[in-house]
Short mmCIF file of C-alpha atoms in Angstrom, two decimals:
data_model
loop_
_atom_site.label_atom_id
_atom_site.label_comp_id
_atom_site.label_asym_id
_atom_site.label_seq_id
_atom_site.Cartn_x
_atom_site.Cartn_y
_atom_site.Cartn_z
CA UNK M 1 -54.49 -41.99 12.23
CA UNK M 2 -51.89 -41.25 14.85
CA UNK M 3 -51.21 -37.76 15.29
CA UNK M 4 -48.39 -36.18 16.69
CA UNK M 5 -48.24 -32.50 18.16
CA UNK M 6 -44.61 -31.64 17.30
CA UNK M 7 -41.65 -28.84 16.87
CA UNK M 8 -39.72 -29.14 14.47
CA UNK M 9 -36.91 -28.69 16.12
CA UNK M 10 -37.67 -30.07 19.08
CA UNK M 11 -35.22 -33.57 19.69
CA UNK M 12 -37.89 -34.71 21.73
CA UNK M 13 -40.35 -34.93 18.91
CA UNK M 14 -37.71 -36.17 16.79
CA UNK M 15 -37.85 -39.53 19.29
CA UNK M 16 -41.11 -40.90 17.82
CA UNK M 17 -40.64 -39.78 14.56
CA UNK M 18 -37.60 -41.57 14.00
CA UNK M 19 -39.11 -44.47 15.91
CA UNK M 20 -42.26 -43.97 13.83
CA UNK M 21 -40.13 -43.98 10.78
CA UNK M 22 -38.41 -47.57 11.75
CA UNK M 23 -41.57 -49.08 12.27
CA UNK M 24 -42.76 -47.50 8.57
CA UNK M 25 -46.19 -46.50 10.82
CA UNK M 26 -47.91 -44.01 9.08
CA UNK M 27 -49.10 -40.37 11.57
CA UNK M 28 -49.97 -36.79 10.84
CA UNK M 29 -47.74 -34.73 11.92
CA UNK M 30 -49.33 -31.29 13.79
CA UNK M 31 -46.33 -28.39 13.79
CA UNK M 32 -46.47 -26.31 17.17
CA UNK M 33 -44.60 -23.33 17.27
CA UNK M 34 -43.62 -23.14 20.55
CA UNK M 35 -41.72 -20.03 20.43
CA UNK M 36 -45.03 -18.10 20.01
CA UNK M 37 -46.25 -19.67 22.91
CA UNK M 38 -48.71 -22.69 21.09
CA UNK M 39 -48.06 -25.21 23.73
CA UNK M 40 -49.45 -23.27 26.54
CA UNK M 41 -52.82 -22.13 24.33
CA UNK M 42 -56.25 -23.69 26.33
CA UNK M 43 -56.76 -26.23 23.74
CA UNK M 44 -53.14 -27.86 23.85
CA UNK M 45 -53.35 -28.05 27.86
CA UNK M 46 -56.01 -30.06 27.23
CA UNK M 47 -54.05 -32.41 25.48
CA UNK M 48 -51.30 -32.17 28.03
CA UNK M 49 -51.67 -29.93 31.39
CA UNK M 50 -47.84 -30.55 31.36
CA UNK M 51 -47.77 -27.95 28.44
CA UNK M 52 -44.94 -29.76 26.38
CA UNK M 53 -45.04 -31.42 22.96
CA UNK M 54 -44.43 -33.72 21.94
CA UNK M 55 -47.67 -35.43 22.43
CA UNK M 56 -49.23 -38.66 20.65
CA UNK M 57 -52.75 -38.65 20.12
CA UNK M 58 -54.35 -42.24 19.27
CA UNK M 59 -57.38 -43.16 16.99
CA UNK M 60 -59.67 -42.92 19.88
CA UNK M 61 -58.27 -39.34 20.80
CA UNK M 62 -56.77 -40.44 23.89
CA UNK M 63 -53.40 -38.07 24.62
CA UNK M 64 -49.86 -39.32 25.82
CA UNK M 65 -47.36 -36.86 26.86
CA UNK M 66 -44.03 -37.14 27.39
CA UNK M 67 -41.12 -38.48 24.65
CA UNK M 68 -39.86 -41.25 26.78
CA UNK M 69 -43.48 -42.67 27.15
CA UNK M 70 -44.33 -42.29 23.49
CA UNK M 71 -41.34 -43.85 22.75
CA UNK M 72 -42.29 -47.08 25.41
CA UNK M 73 -46.00 -47.44 23.94
CA UNK M 74 -45.07 -47.77 20.32
CA UNK M 75 -42.22 -49.61 21.09
CA UNK M 76 -44.42 -52.39 23.26
CA UNK M 77 -44.03 -55.44 20.44
CA UNK M 78 -41.31 -54.16 18.29
CA UNK M 79 -37.76 -55.28 18.11
CA UNK M 80 -37.03 -51.96 19.69
CA UNK M 81 -38.23 -52.96 23.12
CA UNK M 82 -36.65 -55.29 25.19
CA UNK M 83 -38.17 -58.39 25.55
CA UNK M 84 -37.47 -59.12 28.81
CA UNK M 85 -38.49 -57.76 32.03
CA UNK M 86 -34.47 -56.64 33.11
CA UNK M 87 -34.16 -55.81 29.42
CA UNK M 88 -37.36 -53.68 29.60
CA UNK M 89 -35.44 -52.01 32.98
CA UNK M 90 -32.48 -51.30 31.64
CA UNK M 91 -33.84 -49.21 28.31
CA UNK M 92 -35.64 -47.31 30.86
CA UNK M 93 -32.70 -46.59 33.21
CA UNK M 94 -31.14 -45.06 29.56
CA UNK M 95 -34.44 -43.25 29.03
CA UNK M 96 -34.17 -41.78 33.04
CA UNK M 97 -30.67 -40.70 32.70
CA UNK M 98 -31.53 -39.12 29.29
CA UNK M 99 -34.21 -37.20 30.80
CA UNK M 100 -32.56 -36.37 33.68
CA UNK M 101 -28.54 -35.89 33.00
CA UNK M 102 -28.60 -35.58 29.65
CA UNK M 103 -31.69 -33.54 28.05
CA UNK M 104 -31.54 -30.36 30.93
CA UNK M 105 -27.96 -29.76 30.13
CA UNK M 106 -27.34 -30.73 26.45
CA UNK M 107 -30.57 -30.43 24.94
CA UNK M 108 -31.16 -26.73 26.89
CA UNK M 109 -27.54 -25.62 26.01
CA UNK M 110 -28.31 -25.85 22.32
CA UNK M 111 -31.98 -24.43 22.93
CA UNK M 112 -30.48 -21.44 24.67
CA UNK M 113 -27.55 -20.77 22.09
CA UNK M 114 -29.20 -21.81 19.23
CA UNK M 115 -32.89 -20.68 19.35
CA UNK M 116 -33.93 -18.09 21.75
CA UNK M 117 -32.52 -14.51 23.61
CA UNK M 118 -30.99 -15.74 26.69
CA UNK M 119 -31.54 -13.85 29.55
CA UNK M 120 -28.70 -13.16 32.03
CA UNK M 121 -29.48 -15.69 34.54
CA UNK M 122 -29.50 -18.48 31.25
CA UNK M 123 -26.40 -16.92 30.28
CA UNK M 124 -24.81 -17.72 33.67
CA UNK M 125 -25.95 -20.97 33.96
CA UNK M 126 -24.19 -22.67 29.74
CA UNK M 127 -20.86 -23.24 32.12
CA UNK M 128 -22.37 -25.39 34.37
CA UNK M 129 -25.01 -26.68 31.72
CA UNK M 130 -21.73 -27.56 29.72
CA UNK M 131 -20.22 -29.73 32.25
CA UNK M 132 -23.07 -31.55 33.06
CA UNK M 133 -23.56 -32.09 29.47
CA UNK M 134 -20.01 -33.10 29.18
CA UNK M 135 -20.15 -35.91 32.42
CA UNK M 136 -23.64 -37.52 30.17
CA UNK M 137 -21.35 -37.63 27.68
CA UNK M 138 -18.65 -39.13 29.78
CA UNK M 139 -21.05 -42.02 31.17
CA UNK M 140 -22.63 -42.30 27.86
CA UNK M 141 -18.84 -42.77 26.49
CA UNK M 142 -18.09 -45.66 28.74
CA UNK M 143 -20.46 -47.54 28.23
CA UNK M 144 -20.16 -47.81 24.93
CA UNK M 145 -16.68 -48.79 24.55
CA UNK M 146 -18.17 -51.94 26.31
CA UNK M 147 -21.06 -52.65 24.19
CA UNK M 148 -22.30 -51.57 20.44
CA UNK M 149 -25.95 -50.32 21.69
CA UNK M 150 -27.73 -49.26 24.94
CA UNK M 151 -29.22 -52.64 25.88
CA UNK M 152 -28.81 -56.04 24.22
CA UNK M 153 -27.70 -56.76 21.02
CA UNK M 154 -29.52 -54.38 18.21
CA UNK M 155 -30.87 -50.89 18.54
CA UNK M 156 -33.72 -49.67 21.48
CA UNK M 157 -35.72 -47.09 21.92
CA UNK M 158 -32.74 -46.17 24.57
CA UNK M 159 -30.50 -45.51 20.85
CA UNK M 160 -33.53 -43.66 19.81
CA UNK M 161 -34.08 -41.55 23.28
CA UNK M 162 -29.95 -40.61 23.38
CA UNK M 163 -29.59 -40.37 19.84
CA UNK M 164 -31.82 -37.44 19.89
CA UNK M 165 -30.29 -34.35 21.40
CA UNK M 166 -26.24 -36.36 20.84
CA UNK M 167 -26.32 -36.10 17.45
CA UNK M 168 -26.78 -32.58 17.66
CA UNK M 169 -24.96 -31.98 20.25
CA UNK M 170 -22.41 -29.63 18.49
CA UNK M 171 -24.92 -27.31 18.50
CA UNK M 172 -25.10 -26.89 22.12
CA UNK M 173 -21.34 -26.34 22.21
CA UNK M 174 -20.40 -29.73 22.97
CA UNK M 175 -16.96 -31.26 20.98
CA UNK M 176 -18.53 -34.59 20.12
CA UNK M 177 -14.67 -35.27 18.51
CA UNK M 178 -13.37 -36.16 22.57
CA UNK M 179 -16.17 -38.85 22.34
CA UNK M 180 -14.96 -41.26 19.99
CA UNK M 181 -17.30 -44.62 20.88
CA UNK M 182 -20.23 -41.86 20.97
CA UNK M 183 -19.45 -40.79 17.49
CA UNK M 184 -19.09 -44.20 16.22
CA UNK M 185 -22.23 -45.09 17.68
CA UNK M 186 -24.16 -42.52 16.08
CA UNK M 187 -23.00 -43.51 12.43
CA UNK M 188 -24.23 -47.24 13.83
CA UNK M 189 -27.38 -45.26 14.60
CA UNK M 190 -27.72 -43.72 11.42
CA UNK M 191 -26.73 -46.55 9.10
CA UNK M 192 -29.41 -48.09 10.49
CA UNK M 193 -32.37 -49.40 7.62
CA UNK M 194 -35.29 -46.80 8.33
CA UNK M 195 -33.85 -43.92 9.49
CA UNK M 196 -34.88 -40.78 9.27
CA UNK M 197 -32.97 -37.81 9.76
CA UNK M 198 -34.05 -34.72 12.01
CA UNK M 199 -34.18 -32.00 9.73
CA UNK M 200 -36.18 -31.67 7.72
CA UNK M 201 -39.41 -32.37 10.14
CA UNK M 202 -42.07 -33.84 7.32
CA UNK M 203 -44.91 -31.88 7.09
CA UNK M 204 -48.63 -33.47 7.00
CA UNK M 205 -49.61 -37.05 6.93
CA UNK M 206 -46.57 -39.20 6.92
CA UNK M 207 -46.92 -42.10 4.54
CA UNK M 208 -44.93 -45.28 5.56
CA UNK M 209 -42.07 -45.97 2.66
CA UNK M 210 -44.19 -48.14 -0.37
CA UNK F 1 -31.74 -61.45 48.26
CA UNK F 2 -32.23 -57.61 46.33
CA UNK F 3 -29.82 -55.48 47.05
CA UNK F 4 -30.78 -51.85 47.86
CA UNK F 5 -28.14 -49.24 47.34
CA UNK F 6 -29.78 -45.92 48.73
CA UNK F 7 -29.71 -42.97 51.06
CA UNK F 8 -31.96 -42.52 54.33
CA UNK F 9 -32.39 -38.29 53.04
CA UNK F 10 -33.18 -39.71 49.61
CA UNK F 11 -36.98 -39.67 47.83
CA UNK F 12 -35.33 -41.28 44.79
CA UNK F 13 -34.11 -44.07 47.32
CA UNK F 14 -37.52 -43.98 49.15
CA UNK F 15 -39.29 -45.13 45.98
CA UNK F 16 -38.13 -48.71 45.60
CA UNK F 17 -38.26 -49.34 49.72
CA UNK F 18 -42.10 -48.03 49.39
CA UNK F 19 -42.60 -50.52 46.77
CA UNK F 20 -40.85 -53.21 48.09
CA UNK F 21 -42.97 -52.85 51.50
CA UNK F 22 -46.10 -53.31 48.99
CA UNK F 23 -44.70 -56.61 47.39
CA UNK F 24 -43.86 -57.90 51.16
CA UNK F 25 -39.75 -58.42 49.07
CA UNK F 26 -36.72 -58.51 51.52
CA UNK F 27 -33.85 -57.21 50.62
CA UNK F 28 -31.04 -55.97 51.70
CA UNK F 29 -30.30 -52.33 52.03
CA UNK F 30 -27.02 -50.40 52.07
CA UNK F 31 -26.38 -46.82 53.53
CA UNK F 32 -24.38 -44.55 50.74
CA UNK F 33 -23.31 -41.35 52.71
CA UNK F 34 -23.34 -39.44 49.28
CA UNK F 35 -22.40 -36.08 51.13
CA UNK F 36 -18.75 -37.85 52.02
CA UNK F 37 -18.50 -39.10 48.45
CA UNK F 38 -19.64 -42.15 48.96
CA UNK F 39 -21.90 -42.90 45.46
CA UNK F 40 -18.23 -41.81 43.77
CA UNK F 41 -16.06 -44.03 44.52
CA UNK F 42 -14.33 -46.69 41.19
CA UNK F 43 -16.78 -49.37 43.54
CA UNK F 44 -19.61 -47.85 43.54
CA UNK F 45 -19.11 -46.12 39.96
CA UNK F 46 -18.59 -49.72 38.61
CA UNK F 47 -22.24 -50.87 40.39
CA UNK F 48 -23.36 -47.11 38.32
CA UNK F 49 -21.39 -45.03 36.05
CA UNK F 50 -23.45 -42.36 36.34
CA UNK F 51 -22.24 -42.11 40.67
CA UNK F 52 -26.04 -41.88 41.82
CA UNK F 53 -28.34 -43.87 44.36
CA UNK F 54 -30.75 -45.84 44.66
CA UNK F 55 -28.72 -49.02 42.54
CA UNK F 56 -30.84 -52.36 42.66
CA UNK F 57 -28.31 -55.22 43.18
CA UNK F 58 -29.93 -58.34 41.84
CA UNK F 59 -29.55 -61.91 42.92
CA UNK F 60 -26.75 -62.74 39.82
CA UNK F 61 -25.31 -59.28 40.94
CA UNK F 62 -26.97 -57.36 37.77
CA UNK F 63 -27.42 -53.63 39.06
CA UNK F 64 -30.10 -51.33 37.57
CA UNK F 65 -29.52 -47.85 38.50
CA UNK F 66 -32.69 -45.17 38.05
CA UNK F 67 -34.99 -45.12 40.57
CA UNK F 68 -38.20 -44.43 38.45
CA UNK F 69 -36.59 -48.19 36.06
CA UNK F 70 -36.43 -49.77 39.39
CA UNK F 71 -39.96 -49.50 40.41
CA UNK F 72 -40.87 -50.77 36.86
CA UNK F 73 -38.65 -53.50 37.13
CA UNK F 74 -39.87 -54.61 40.71
CA UNK F 75 -43.68 -53.85 39.62
CA UNK F 76 -43.85 -56.17 36.86
CA UNK F 77 -46.64 -58.34 36.76
CA UNK F 78 -47.76 -56.90 40.47
CA UNK F 79 -51.27 -55.17 40.31
CA UNK F 80 -48.59 -51.87 40.82
CA UNK F 81 -48.13 -51.77 37.23
CA UNK F 82 -51.14 -51.61 34.83
CA UNK F 83 -51.31 -54.52 32.66
CA UNK F 84 -52.28 -52.46 29.13
CA UNK F 85 -49.66 -51.37 26.98
CA UNK F 86 -51.62 -47.60 27.38
CA UNK F 87 -51.90 -48.08 30.79
CA UNK F 88 -48.46 -48.89 30.89
CA UNK F 89 -47.33 -45.71 28.67
CA UNK F 90 -49.34 -43.61 31.35
CA UNK F 91 -47.47 -44.74 34.19
CA UNK F 92 -44.36 -43.92 32.30
CA UNK F 93 -45.60 -40.33 31.35
CA UNK F 94 -46.06 -39.36 34.86
CA UNK F 95 -42.75 -41.22 35.68
CA UNK F 96 -40.90 -38.83 33.41
CA UNK F 97 -43.03 -35.99 34.61
CA UNK F 98 -41.33 -37.19 38.01
CA UNK F 99 -38.33 -36.58 36.43
CA UNK F 100 -38.09 -33.97 34.84
CA UNK F 101 -40.48 -31.38 35.94
CA UNK F 102 -40.81 -32.65 39.51
CA UNK F 103 -37.83 -33.81 41.31
CA UNK F 104 -35.33 -31.28 39.82
CA UNK F 105 -37.44 -28.47 41.04
CA UNK F 106 -39.02 -30.16 44.05
CA UNK F 107 -35.79 -32.30 45.68
CA UNK F 108 -33.24 -29.76 44.86
CA UNK F 109 -34.89 -26.99 46.62
CA UNK F 110 -35.58 -29.12 49.63
CA UNK F 111 -31.82 -31.19 49.78
CA UNK F 112 -30.62 -28.02 49.17
CA UNK F 113 -32.31 -26.30 52.02
CA UNK F 114 -31.81 -28.84 54.06
CA UNK F 115 -29.02 -30.79 53.68
CA UNK F 116 -26.05 -28.94 51.95
CA UNK F 117 -24.11 -25.44 52.61
CA UNK F 118 -25.76 -23.50 49.39
CA UNK F 119 -23.25 -21.91 47.58
CA UNK F 120 -24.28 -18.49 45.67
CA UNK F 121 -25.23 -20.16 42.41
CA UNK F 122 -27.38 -22.58 44.34
CA UNK F 123 -28.86 -19.62 46.42
CA UNK F 124 -29.54 -17.71 43.19
CA UNK F 125 -30.96 -20.42 41.66
CA UNK F 126 -33.52 -21.32 44.45
CA UNK F 127 -36.92 -19.03 43.67
CA UNK F 128 -36.67 -20.52 39.78
CA UNK F 129 -36.75 -23.52 41.51
CA UNK F 130 -39.70 -22.89 43.86
CA UNK F 131 -41.06 -21.37 40.86
CA UNK F 132 -41.36 -24.94 38.47
CA UNK F 133 -41.83 -27.04 41.74
CA UNK F 134 -45.44 -24.71 42.16
CA UNK F 135 -45.87 -25.33 38.10
CA UNK F 136 -45.58 -28.86 38.48
CA UNK F 137 -47.87 -29.08 42.22
CA UNK F 138 -50.18 -27.19 39.77
CA UNK F 139 -50.13 -29.83 37.43
CA UNK F 140 -50.27 -32.37 39.99
CA UNK F 141 -53.78 -30.80 41.48
CA UNK F 142 -55.23 -30.48 37.90
CA UNK F 143 -55.25 -34.51 37.61
CA UNK F 144 -55.94 -34.95 40.92
CA UNK F 145 -59.75 -33.23 40.95
CA UNK F 146 -60.72 -35.47 38.55
CA UNK F 147 -59.15 -38.87 39.34
CA UNK F 148 -58.29 -40.07 42.68
CA UNK F 149 -55.22 -42.16 41.70
CA UNK F 150 -52.52 -41.24 38.74
CA UNK F 151 -53.50 -44.26 36.66
CA UNK F 152 -56.34 -46.40 36.11
CA UNK F 153 -58.54 -47.25 39.34
CA UNK F 154 -55.78 -47.94 41.89
CA UNK F 155 -52.57 -46.92 43.17
CA UNK F 156 -49.26 -47.70 41.00
CA UNK F 157 -45.91 -47.09 40.06
CA UNK F 158 -47.08 -43.40 39.40
CA UNK F 159 -48.17 -42.46 42.91
CA UNK F 160 -45.14 -44.04 44.25
CA UNK F 161 -43.03 -42.38 42.18
CA UNK F 162 -44.61 -38.73 43.18
CA UNK F 163 -45.31 -39.58 46.87
CA UNK F 164 -41.75 -39.88 47.27
CA UNK F 165 -40.90 -36.32 47.09
CA UNK F 166 -44.28 -34.90 47.33
CA UNK F 167 -44.83 -35.88 51.16
CA UNK F 168 -41.85 -33.97 52.27
CA UNK F 169 -42.17 -30.65 49.58
CA UNK F 170 -42.84 -28.66 52.84
CA UNK F 171 -38.55 -29.12 53.24
CA UNK F 172 -38.23 -27.12 49.92
CA UNK F 173 -40.49 -24.55 50.80
CA UNK F 174 -43.47 -25.44 49.74
CA UNK F 175 -46.83 -24.33 51.28
CA UNK F 176 -48.86 -28.26 50.56
CA UNK F 177 -52.14 -26.72 51.80
CA UNK F 178 -52.40 -24.86 48.79
CA UNK F 179 -52.79 -27.83 46.83
CA UNK F 180 -55.95 -29.85 48.37
CA UNK F 181 -56.05 -33.09 46.04
CA UNK F 182 -52.99 -32.98 46.01
CA UNK F 183 -52.90 -32.96 50.01
CA UNK F 184 -55.96 -35.89 50.27
CA UNK F 185 -54.30 -38.24 47.77
CA UNK F 186 -50.28 -38.04 50.14
CA UNK F 187 -53.42 -39.25 52.75
CA UNK F 188 -54.92 -41.62 50.55
CA UNK F 189 -51.13 -43.18 49.51
CA UNK F 190 -49.87 -43.23 52.90
CA UNK F 191 -53.36 -44.69 54.38
CA UNK F 192 -52.60 -47.99 51.86
CA UNK F 193 -51.92 -51.33 53.36
CA UNK F 194 -48.53 -52.10 53.38
CA UNK F 195 -47.08 -48.66 53.65
CA UNK F 196 -43.52 -47.55 55.51
CA UNK F 197 -42.68 -44.10 56.01
CA UNK F 198 -39.36 -42.87 54.27
CA UNK F 199 -38.01 -41.88 58.02
CA UNK F 200 -36.66 -44.27 59.36
CA UNK F 201 -34.93 -46.08 56.91
CA UNK F 202 -34.69 -49.69 57.14
CA UNK F 203 -31.11 -50.98 58.98
CA UNK F 204 -29.71 -54.00 57.11
CA UNK F 205 -31.68 -56.73 55.85
CA UNK F 206 -35.56 -55.88 55.20
CA UNK F 207 -37.62 -58.92 55.92
CA UNK F 208 -41.38 -59.20 54.93
CA UNK F 209 -44.18 -59.05 57.11
CA UNK F 210 -44.68 -62.38 58.82
#
């Protein structure tokens, strides 16, 4: 059975959880307390030398890191990965955007504001992170005024990757009401059959719906 | 013919240039002066609303952004993209690592130190960026002591993506001599047939070798 090393507060961990829910695939979920350093132990670093969750452990013990690479792997051959080279590349374009322009601003602002005691250096960076996050939301808003889904005619891993931290952007100090097309898209994603919420994260073995 | 909107100083732009050289594919290169704001004009934003180079314009006018998505697109069906789902996902894992842990530290430190007049806020961030860059190089070093290439038995887009800013990391204040496995891998990449240098960037139409 697939095993997911994960943290319940993490949007990066929620991405594969959400896709696995849509795929109806069973997996075992292992909670890693990143605030207690459990992602930096020698045992964990053997699974991912970069010391980050999520990590997907395959049936043969092979470990795959990076949430968006895990999404791509799980989605191959399913309706959540476009079936043309251009469609796949466009999905990847949004996954790269998510990791470079969206997550470091929106997820990091949320993490610092909600989950830790900020240092002075972190506090000083909050305005820049929020400015970067608003710029990312503006790029999404512009795209979503033209099309209901990020790539093609249906929900794909591009939507799943971007949903993870966008739907909790309020916790990072972002006002989603200012982005009506983004807000309507969030509701579309959450209304898809098979949707699972980020919170509460499931415990132990997660079985597909009967 | 493919058209690449690019900047001669950019490692992100160099990634597709290097792969196109290996593929022996002709393309037209258009220089965008990012320091003069040419990636933020309305004309450019119509090609990439995120306002960044590189952008690959296909024969039919479709524009694809994000250097690593462009690499994946150009490599499909070639020896530079692994031909198994796990191999593709492992290549993507390193592409995600490059965009999240490597580029924001190594490329940004290089850009700030070499190409602009730093603000006080930027100058204050240099030590943290260099610490993050050294951590990324340490992850690469650990992997490359075990295997000659990042994924599989030959050079892939994972190597091309990571080569782009690693080989100029010295310009960001990093001492590559401290990473002997990384240094040996840089030499391996540069010795591959079809290799093209980052500097000078070619001008106008780039034809494949006869």
